[in-house]
mmCIF file of C-alpha atoms in Angstrom:
data_model
loop_
_atom_site.group_PDB
_atom_site.id
_atom_site.type_symbol
_atom_site.label_atom_id
_atom_site.label_comp_id
_atom_site.label_asym_id
_atom_site.label_seq_id
_atom_site.Cartn_x
_atom_site.Cartn_y
_atom_site.Cartn_z
ATOM 1 C CA MET A 30 3.483 37.141 -43.474
ATOM 2 C CA ARG A 31 2.710 38.672 -40.124
ATOM 3 C CA PHE A 32 -0.834 39.460 -38.997
ATOM 4 C CA ALA A 33 -2.344 41.249 -36.020
ATOM 5 C CA THR A 34 -5.845 41.844 -34.717
ATOM 6 C CA VAL A 35 -6.285 45.479 -33.737
ATOM 7 C CA ALA A 36 -9.132 47.668 -32.526
ATOM 8 C CA THR A 37 -10.079 50.638 -34.671
ATOM 9 C CA ALA A 38 -12.602 53.351 -33.905
ATOM 10 C CA HIS A 39 -15.342 51.186 -35.378
ATOM 11 C CA LYS A 40 -14.515 47.503 -34.866
ATOM 12 C CA PRO A 41 -11.744 44.920 -34.499
ATOM 13 C CA VAL A 42 -9.926 44.371 -37.799
ATOM 14 C CA LEU A 43 -7.381 41.986 -39.227
ATOM 15 C CA ALA A 44 -4.198 43.799 -40.196
ATOM 16 C CA VAL A 45 -1.028 42.674 -41.934
ATOM 17 C CA TYR A 46 2.449 44.023 -41.258
ATOM 18 C CA HIS A 47 3.952 45.875 -44.227
ATOM 19 C CA GLY A 48 7.347 47.350 -43.415
ATOM 20 C CA SER A 49 6.871 49.765 -40.520
ATOM 21 C CA GLU A 50 3.104 49.897 -41.026
ATOM 22 C CA LEU A 51 0.049 47.784 -40.445
ATOM 23 C CA ILE A 52 -2.442 47.494 -43.291
ATOM 24 C CA ASP A 53 -6.113 47.277 -42.347
ATOM 25 C CA LEU A 54 -7.274 44.529 -44.709
ATOM 26 C CA SER A 55 -10.927 45.523 -44.378
ATOM 27 C CA LEU A 56 -10.039 48.790 -46.126
ATOM 28 C CA ALA A 57 -7.336 47.447 -48.441
ATOM 29 C CA ASP A 58 -9.633 44.739 -49.871
ATOM 30 C CA PRO A 59 -13.101 44.386 -48.313
ATOM 31 C CA SER A 60 -13.527 40.948 -49.899
ATOM 32 C CA LEU A 61 -10.735 39.467 -47.739
ATOM 33 C CA PRO A 62 -11.433 37.793 -44.367
ATOM 34 C CA THR A 63 -11.858 40.255 -41.529
ATOM 35 C CA THR A 64 -10.612 37.963 -38.731
ATOM 36 C CA LEU A 65 -7.611 35.696 -38.328
ATOM 37 C CA GLN A 66 -9.985 32.812 -37.634
ATOM 38 C CA ALA A 67 -11.668 33.314 -41.005
ATOM 39 C CA LEU A 68 -8.298 33.607 -42.722
ATOM 40 C CA LEU A 69 -7.100 30.344 -41.195
ATOM 41 C CA GLU A 70 -10.267 28.609 -42.321
ATOM 42 C CA ALA A 71 -9.831 30.006 -45.862
ATOM 43 C CA GLY A 72 -6.213 28.861 -46.069
ATOM 44 C CA SER A 73 -2.945 30.180 -47.428
ATOM 45 C CA GLY A 74 -4.327 30.371 -50.970
ATOM 46 C CA LEU A 75 -5.418 33.910 -50.092
ATOM 47 C CA TYR A 76 -1.876 35.098 -49.426
ATOM 48 C CA PRO A 77 -1.245 36.320 -53.027
ATOM 49 C CA ARG A 78 -4.381 38.475 -52.810
ATOM 50 C CA ILE A 79 -3.226 39.831 -49.481
ATOM 51 C CA SER A 80 0.150 40.723 -50.994
ATOM 52 C CA ARG A 81 -1.606 42.667 -53.755
ATOM 53 C CA ALA A 82 -3.829 44.413 -51.224
ATOM 54 C CA MET A 83 -0.772 45.437 -49.208
ATOM 55 C CA ALA A 84 0.929 46.910 -52.240
ATOM 56 C CA ASN A 85 -2.141 48.896 -53.311
ATOM 57 C CA ALA A 86 -3.538 49.876 -49.928
ATOM 58 C CA PRO A 87 -5.016 53.380 -49.700
ATOM 59 C CA ALA A 88 -3.705 55.830 -47.138
ATOM 60 C CA ALA A 89 -6.739 55.258 -44.905
ATOM 61 C CA ALA A 90 -5.770 51.585 -44.547
ATOM 62 C CA ARG A 91 -2.261 52.323 -43.280
ATOM 63 C CA LEU A 92 -1.937 52.154 -39.492
ATOM 64 C CA ASP A 93 0.902 53.064 -37.138
ATOM 65 C CA PRO A 94 1.632 50.016 -34.902
ATOM 66 C CA ASP A 95 2.520 52.397 -32.070
ATOM 67 C CA ALA A 96 -0.910 54.052 -32.250
ATOM 68 C CA VAL A 97 -3.255 51.054 -32.311
ATOM 69 C CA THR A 98 -4.766 48.883 -29.603
ATOM 70 C CA PHE A 99 -3.743 45.262 -30.030
ATOM 71 C CA LEU A 100 -6.220 42.501 -29.329
ATOM 72 C CA PRO A 101 -5.315 38.812 -29.023
ATOM 73 C CA PRO A 102 -4.600 37.592 -32.584
ATOM 74 C CA LEU A 103 -7.397 35.061 -32.088
ATOM 75 C CA THR A 104 -10.098 36.563 -29.902
ATOM 76 C CA ASN A 105 -12.200 33.421 -29.489
ATOM 77 C CA PRO A 106 -10.171 30.315 -30.339
ATOM 78 C CA GLY A 107 -11.880 26.954 -30.207
ATOM 79 C CA LYS A 108 -9.250 25.164 -28.114
ATOM 80 C CA ILE A 109 -6.353 26.533 -26.077
ATOM 81 C CA ILE A 110 -4.260 23.485 -25.246
ATOM 82 C CA CYS A 111 -1.318 24.161 -22.921
ATOM 83 C CA LEU A 112 1.718 22.067 -22.086
ATOM 84 C CA GLY A 113 3.260 22.046 -18.622
ATOM 85 C CA LEU A 114 6.824 21.141 -17.655
ATOM 86 C CA ASN A 115 7.863 21.001 -21.329
ATOM 87 C CA TYR A 116 11.427 22.305 -20.970
ATOM 88 C CA THR A 117 13.952 20.030 -19.275
ATOM 89 C CA ASP A 118 15.356 22.718 -16.964
ATOM 90 C CA HIS A 119 11.876 23.860 -15.917
ATOM 91 C CA ALA A 120 10.846 20.273 -15.190
ATOM 92 C CA ASN A 121 13.989 19.912 -13.064
ATOM 93 C CA GLU A 122 13.389 23.127 -11.099
ATOM 94 C CA SER A 123 9.834 21.932 -10.463
ATOM 95 C CA GLY A 124 11.035 18.622 -9.026
ATOM 96 C CA PHE A 125 10.522 16.388 -12.062
ATOM 97 C CA ALA A 126 13.943 15.159 -13.105
ATOM 98 C CA GLU A 127 12.879 12.366 -15.474
ATOM 99 C CA LYS A 128 11.287 12.944 -18.863
ATOM 100 C CA ALA A 129 7.589 12.177 -18.734
ATOM 101 C CA PRO A 130 6.340 9.656 -21.309
ATOM 102 C CA TYR A 131 3.424 11.957 -22.157
ATOM 103 C CA PRO A 132 3.079 15.749 -21.925
ATOM 104 C CA VAL A 133 1.357 17.474 -19.023
ATOM 105 C CA ILE A 134 -1.776 18.974 -20.590
ATOM 106 C CA PHE A 135 -4.175 21.627 -19.319
ATOM 107 C CA THR A 136 -6.471 24.107 -21.019
ATOM 108 C CA ARG A 137 -7.144 27.825 -20.963
ATOM 109 C CA PHE A 138 -10.364 29.693 -21.674
ATOM 110 C CA ALA A 139 -10.620 32.512 -24.192
ATOM 111 C CA SER A 140 -11.914 34.754 -21.395
ATOM 112 C CA SER A 141 -8.414 34.786 -19.882
ATOM 113 C CA LEU A 142 -6.750 36.293 -22.973
ATOM 114 C CA VAL A 143 -5.402 39.835 -23.268
ATOM 115 C CA GLY A 144 -3.575 41.463 -26.165
ATOM 116 C CA HIS A 145 -0.127 42.984 -26.446
ATOM 117 C CA GLY A 146 0.139 46.220 -24.474
ATOM 118 C CA GLN A 147 -2.972 45.453 -22.447
ATOM 119 C CA PRO A 148 -2.736 44.888 -18.678
ATOM 120 C CA LEU A 149 -2.264 41.549 -17.021
ATOM 121 C CA MET A 150 -4.626 41.490 -14.038
ATOM 122 C CA ARG A 151 -3.005 40.549 -10.723
ATOM 123 C CA PRO A 152 -5.860 38.874 -8.825
ATOM 124 C CA VAL A 153 -7.040 40.490 -5.625
ATOM 125 C CA VAL A 154 -7.250 37.049 -3.977
ATOM 126 C CA SER A 155 -3.592 36.122 -4.497
ATOM 127 C CA GLU A 156 -0.040 37.404 -4.004
ATOM 128 C CA GLN A 157 1.486 34.701 -6.219
ATOM 129 C CA PHE A 158 1.131 36.032 -9.770
ATOM 130 C CA ASP A 159 3.869 34.386 -11.857
ATOM 131 C CA TYR A 160 5.179 34.913 -15.406
ATOM 132 C CA GLU A 161 5.698 32.169 -18.017
ATOM 133 C CA GLY A 162 6.968 33.036 -21.506
ATOM 134 C CA GLU A 163 5.835 30.541 -24.144
ATOM 135 C CA LEU A 164 5.648 29.805 -27.866
ATOM 136 C CA VAL A 165 2.208 29.338 -29.438
ATOM 137 C CA ALA A 166 1.598 27.086 -32.443
ATOM 138 C CA VAL A 167 -1.659 27.811 -34.297
ATOM 139 C CA ILE A 168 -3.472 25.117 -36.262
ATOM 140 C CA GLY A 169 -4.424 25.965 -39.833
ATOM 141 C CA LYS A 170 -5.486 22.616 -41.284
ATOM 142 C CA ALA A 171 -7.986 20.323 -39.596
ATOM 143 C CA GLY A 172 -7.025 16.767 -38.792
ATOM 144 C CA ARG A 173 -7.405 13.750 -36.535
ATOM 145 C CA HIS A 174 -4.890 10.953 -35.976
ATOM 146 C CA ILE A 175 -2.182 13.054 -37.633
ATOM 147 C CA SER A 176 1.135 11.318 -38.220
ATOM 148 C CA LEU A 177 4.354 12.818 -36.897
ATOM 149 C CA GLU A 178 5.588 13.197 -40.473
ATOM 150 C CA ASP A 179 2.517 15.205 -41.520
ATOM 151 C CA ALA A 180 2.059 17.169 -38.313
ATOM 152 C CA LEU A 181 3.723 20.435 -39.322
ATOM 153 C CA ASP A 182 1.530 20.614 -42.435
ATOM 154 C CA HIS A 183 -1.309 21.336 -40.011
ATOM 155 C CA VAL A 184 0.434 24.301 -38.341
ATOM 156 C CA ALA A 185 -0.328 27.655 -39.965
ATOM 157 C CA GLY A 186 1.984 29.773 -37.842
ATOM 158 C CA TYR A 187 3.189 30.942 -34.463
ATOM 159 C CA SER A 188 2.779 33.598 -31.819
ATOM 160 C CA ILE A 189 3.828 34.438 -28.236
ATOM 161 C CA PHE A 190 2.091 33.758 -24.931
ATOM 162 C CA ASN A 191 2.570 34.785 -21.306
ATOM 163 C CA ASP A 192 0.900 32.012 -19.349
ATOM 164 C CA ALA A 193 0.664 34.151 -16.217
ATOM 165 C CA SER A 194 -0.179 31.768 -13.392
ATOM 166 C CA VAL A 195 -1.872 32.276 -10.037
ATOM 167 C CA ARG A 196 0.293 29.791 -8.178
ATOM 168 C CA ASP A 197 -1.611 29.305 -4.916
ATOM 169 C CA TYR A 198 -4.809 28.615 -6.875
ATOM 170 C CA GLN A 199 -2.952 26.434 -9.368
ATOM 171 C CA PHE A 200 -1.979 24.082 -6.556
ATOM 172 C CA LYS A 201 -5.222 24.093 -4.589
ATOM 173 C CA SER A 202 -5.990 20.801 -6.351
ATOM 174 C CA HIS A 203 -4.304 18.284 -8.609
ATOM 175 C CA GLN A 204 -5.870 20.019 -11.609
ATOM 176 C CA TRP A 205 -4.299 23.338 -12.649
ATOM 177 C CA THR A 206 -7.381 24.770 -14.362
ATOM 178 C CA VAL A 207 -8.369 27.509 -11.893
ATOM 179 C CA GLY A 208 -4.873 28.904 -11.424
ATOM 180 C CA LYS A 209 -4.416 29.161 -15.186
ATOM 181 C CA ASN A 210 -7.717 30.816 -16.045
ATOM 182 C CA PHE A 211 -8.242 33.958 -13.998
ATOM 183 C CA ASP A 212 -9.632 36.709 -16.211
ATOM 184 C CA GLY A 213 -6.995 38.872 -17.853
ATOM 185 C CA THR A 214 -4.004 36.629 -17.152
ATOM 186 C CA GLY A 215 -3.101 35.224 -20.593
ATOM 187 C CA GLY A 216 -0.998 37.651 -22.623
ATOM 188 C CA PHE A 217 -1.153 36.720 -26.332
ATOM 189 C CA GLY A 218 0.366 38.397 -29.389
ATOM 190 C CA PRO A 219 1.133 40.839 -30.789
ATOM 191 C CA ALA A 220 1.582 39.063 -34.131
ATOM 192 C CA PHE A 221 0.654 35.795 -35.772
ATOM 193 C CA VAL A 222 3.650 34.832 -37.953
ATOM 194 C CA THR A 223 3.095 32.360 -40.773
ATOM 195 C CA ALA A 224 5.064 29.133 -40.537
ATOM 196 C CA ASP A 225 7.076 29.785 -43.710
ATOM 197 C CA GLU A 226 8.858 32.689 -41.974
ATOM 198 C CA LEU A 227 10.348 30.456 -39.258
ATOM 199 C CA PRO A 228 12.342 27.217 -39.035
ATOM 200 C CA ALA A 229 10.333 24.007 -39.182
ATOM 201 C CA GLY A 230 8.436 23.564 -35.933
ATOM 202 C CA ALA A 231 9.775 26.961 -34.767
ATOM 203 C CA ALA A 232 12.835 25.066 -33.550
ATOM 204 C CA GLY A 233 16.106 26.745 -32.644
ATOM 205 C CA LEU A 234 14.597 30.085 -31.590
ATOM 206 C CA THR A 235 15.747 32.040 -28.548
ATOM 207 C CA ILE A 236 12.972 32.663 -26.014
ATOM 208 C CA GLU A 237 13.397 35.198 -23.230
ATOM 209 C CA THR A 238 11.202 36.672 -20.485
ATOM 210 C CA ARG A 239 12.049 40.013 -18.880
ATOM 211 C CA LEU A 240 10.412 41.662 -15.866
ATOM 212 C CA ASN A 241 11.108 45.391 -15.712
ATOM 213 C CA GLY A 242 14.036 44.770 -18.069
ATOM 214 C CA ARG A 243 15.596 42.025 -15.936
ATOM 215 C CA VAL A 244 16.104 38.742 -17.812
ATOM 216 C CA LEU A 245 14.444 35.951 -15.827
ATOM 217 C CA GLN A 246 14.013 33.258 -18.481
ATOM 218 C CA HIS A 247 16.403 32.593 -21.353
ATOM 219 C CA ALA A 248 16.289 29.394 -23.399
ATOM 220 C CA ASN A 249 15.884 27.954 -26.872
ATOM 221 C CA THR A 250 12.826 26.277 -28.336
ATOM 222 C CA THR A 251 15.044 23.312 -29.231
ATOM 223 C CA ASP A 252 15.024 22.566 -25.482
ATOM 224 C CA MET A 253 11.323 21.629 -25.528
ATOM 225 C CA ILE A 254 10.753 18.044 -24.429
ATOM 226 C CA PHE A 255 7.779 17.613 -26.745
ATOM 227 C CA GLY A 256 8.202 19.643 -29.932
ATOM 228 C CA VAL A 257 5.453 21.115 -32.043
ATOM 229 C CA ALA A 258 5.162 18.193 -34.459
ATOM 230 C CA GLU A 259 5.051 15.597 -31.696
ATOM 231 C CA THR A 260 2.472 17.619 -29.771
ATOM 232 C CA VAL A 261 0.215 17.976 -32.819
ATOM 233 C CA SER A 262 0.386 14.246 -33.446
ATOM 234 C CA LEU A 263 -0.248 13.288 -29.813
ATOM 235 C CA MET A 264 -3.179 15.670 -29.322
ATOM 236 C CA SER A 265 -4.853 14.625 -32.562
ATOM 237 C CA ALA A 266 -5.104 11.076 -31.230
ATOM 238 C CA ALA A 267 -7.642 12.381 -28.718
ATOM 239 C CA PHE A 268 -9.599 15.000 -30.644
ATOM 240 C CA ALA A 269 -9.744 16.740 -33.988
ATOM 241 C CA LEU A 270 -7.499 19.782 -34.286
ATOM 242 C CA LEU A 271 -9.277 22.587 -36.115
ATOM 243 C CA PRO A 272 -8.176 25.875 -37.694
ATOM 244 C CA GLY A 273 -7.609 28.426 -34.967
ATOM 245 C CA ASP A 274 -6.851 25.921 -32.210
ATOM 246 C CA MET A 275 -3.821 26.950 -30.153
ATOM 247 C CA LEU A 276 -0.995 24.846 -28.718
ATOM 248 C CA VAL A 277 0.773 26.791 -25.963
ATOM 249 C CA MET A 278 4.091 25.002 -25.803
ATOM 250 C CA GLY A 279 5.298 25.396 -22.211
ATOM 251 C CA THR A 280 7.793 27.618 -20.443
ATOM 252 C CA PRO A 281 11.542 27.401 -19.728
ATOM 253 C CA SER A 282 13.180 27.499 -16.306
ATOM 254 C CA GLY A 283 13.412 30.681 -14.280
ATOM 255 C CA VAL A 284 9.781 31.071 -13.192
ATOM 256 C CA GLY A 285 9.148 33.135 -10.088
ATOM 257 C CA LEU A 286 7.835 30.191 -8.062
ATOM 258 C CA ALA A 287 11.182 28.384 -8.287
ATOM 259 C CA ARG A 288 13.328 31.356 -7.241
ATOM 260 C CA LYS A 289 14.671 31.783 -3.719
ATOM 261 C CA PRO A 290 12.998 33.860 -2.503
ATOM 262 C CA PRO A 291 10.057 33.547 -4.939
ATOM 263 C CA LEU A 292 9.558 36.461 -7.310
ATOM 264 C CA TYR A 293 6.036 37.380 -8.376
ATOM 265 C CA MET A 294 4.633 40.115 -10.600
ATOM 266 C CA GLN A 295 3.286 43.231 -8.899
ATOM 267 C CA ALA A 296 1.197 46.194 -10.013
ATOM 268 C CA GLY A 297 3.401 48.629 -11.942
ATOM 269 C CA ASP A 298 5.628 45.892 -13.392
ATOM 270 C CA VAL A 299 6.066 45.381 -17.132
ATOM 271 C CA CYS A 300 6.577 41.825 -18.368
ATOM 272 C CA GLU A 301 8.039 41.157 -21.822
ATOM 273 C CA VAL A 302 8.323 37.851 -23.656
ATOM 274 C CA GLU A 303 10.524 37.835 -26.739
ATOM 275 C CA ILE A 304 10.878 34.990 -29.223
ATOM 276 C CA GLU A 305 13.426 35.254 -31.994
ATOM 277 C CA GLY A 306 11.762 35.892 -35.349
ATOM 278 C CA VAL A 307 8.305 36.208 -33.794
ATOM 279 C CA GLY A 308 8.498 39.469 -31.852
ATOM 280 C CA ILE A 309 7.993 40.917 -28.378
ATOM 281 C CA LEU A 310 4.849 40.577 -26.272
ATOM 282 C CA SER A 311 4.734 43.288 -23.609
ATOM 283 C CA ASN A 312 2.142 43.696 -20.874
ATOM 284 C CA PRO A 313 1.932 46.003 -17.863
ATOM 285 C CA VAL A 314 0.660 44.533 -14.608
ATOM 286 C CA VAL A 315 -2.231 46.084 -12.685
ATOM 287 C CA ASN A 316 -4.176 45.100 -9.599
ATOM 288 C CA GLU A 317 -7.642 43.700 -10.041
ATOM 289 C CA VAL A 318 -10.350 45.934 -8.611
ATOM 290 C CA ALA A 319 -12.439 43.860 -6.226
ATOM 291 C CA GLU A 320 -15.885 45.055 -7.193
ATOM 292 C CA PRO A 321 -18.876 42.877 -8.071
ATOM 293 C CA VAL A 322 -19.385 42.822 -11.826
ATOM 294 C CA LEU A 323 -22.812 42.274 -13.360
ATOM 295 C CA LEU A 324 -22.410 40.772 -16.825
ATOM 296 C CA ALA A 325 -25.078 41.507 -19.394
ATOM 297 C CA MET A 326 -26.461 38.438 -21.119
ATOM 298 C CA ALA A 327 -27.058 38.466 -24.867
#
């Protein structure tokens, strides 16, 4: 199954792809979970009910994917765990020729996420706004100290990420956190695809990043240094993985920083990340407006 989180006139809703349509599950069966997070916590035992709801959905529940606003599939995930330098060619172009014994790990905040079709925000304080197409693995079953053999049982499905990076801020210190967490820089979506629709560990899938139609990254998920199962097992040694946690699995070679001359995203660009069997994540690029923002507190 393939799910998306979309904004309707009234509220965000969980929708499921049905042929060329999206079915608003809140209208097809109001007793079903209304968010992907709630669905992941409930488990795949609800899938037969969802199939029945799809088949019997009223006209009001049927949405045109070209006419909806996509939100990140998970709007407030608990953990966003990202891998750096996880493709051999990308590690090489970044100056790391030998395989690391342990993955490079950093985190993102939910406040950096934007949905498919929504703008990536080029920061006003930087000219080095880079693209990074990546696979996302989403946890569906909680666990700690998960064995390699059992690891994929904890993965509910997959999605697409553009880990857009503010390079000069990324390298202001030895920690990458700031350069990876500017507001509006993490493209995510459009769909969450259940694991049964893809090869085990989402291995063997073509991944490609295009900027204004020009192919800049082209690789295969088999080229990951640390695969999904190994990453799940390694991370669970440190902390419990919970439903809705995200593993953002790193980017292939071809990033703008490594090009000569460097190539960075500019306002007016459109960046697409496509992963075979998962879909296409597309985001326009806009300039951040440098105005003070007063945030209301709840």
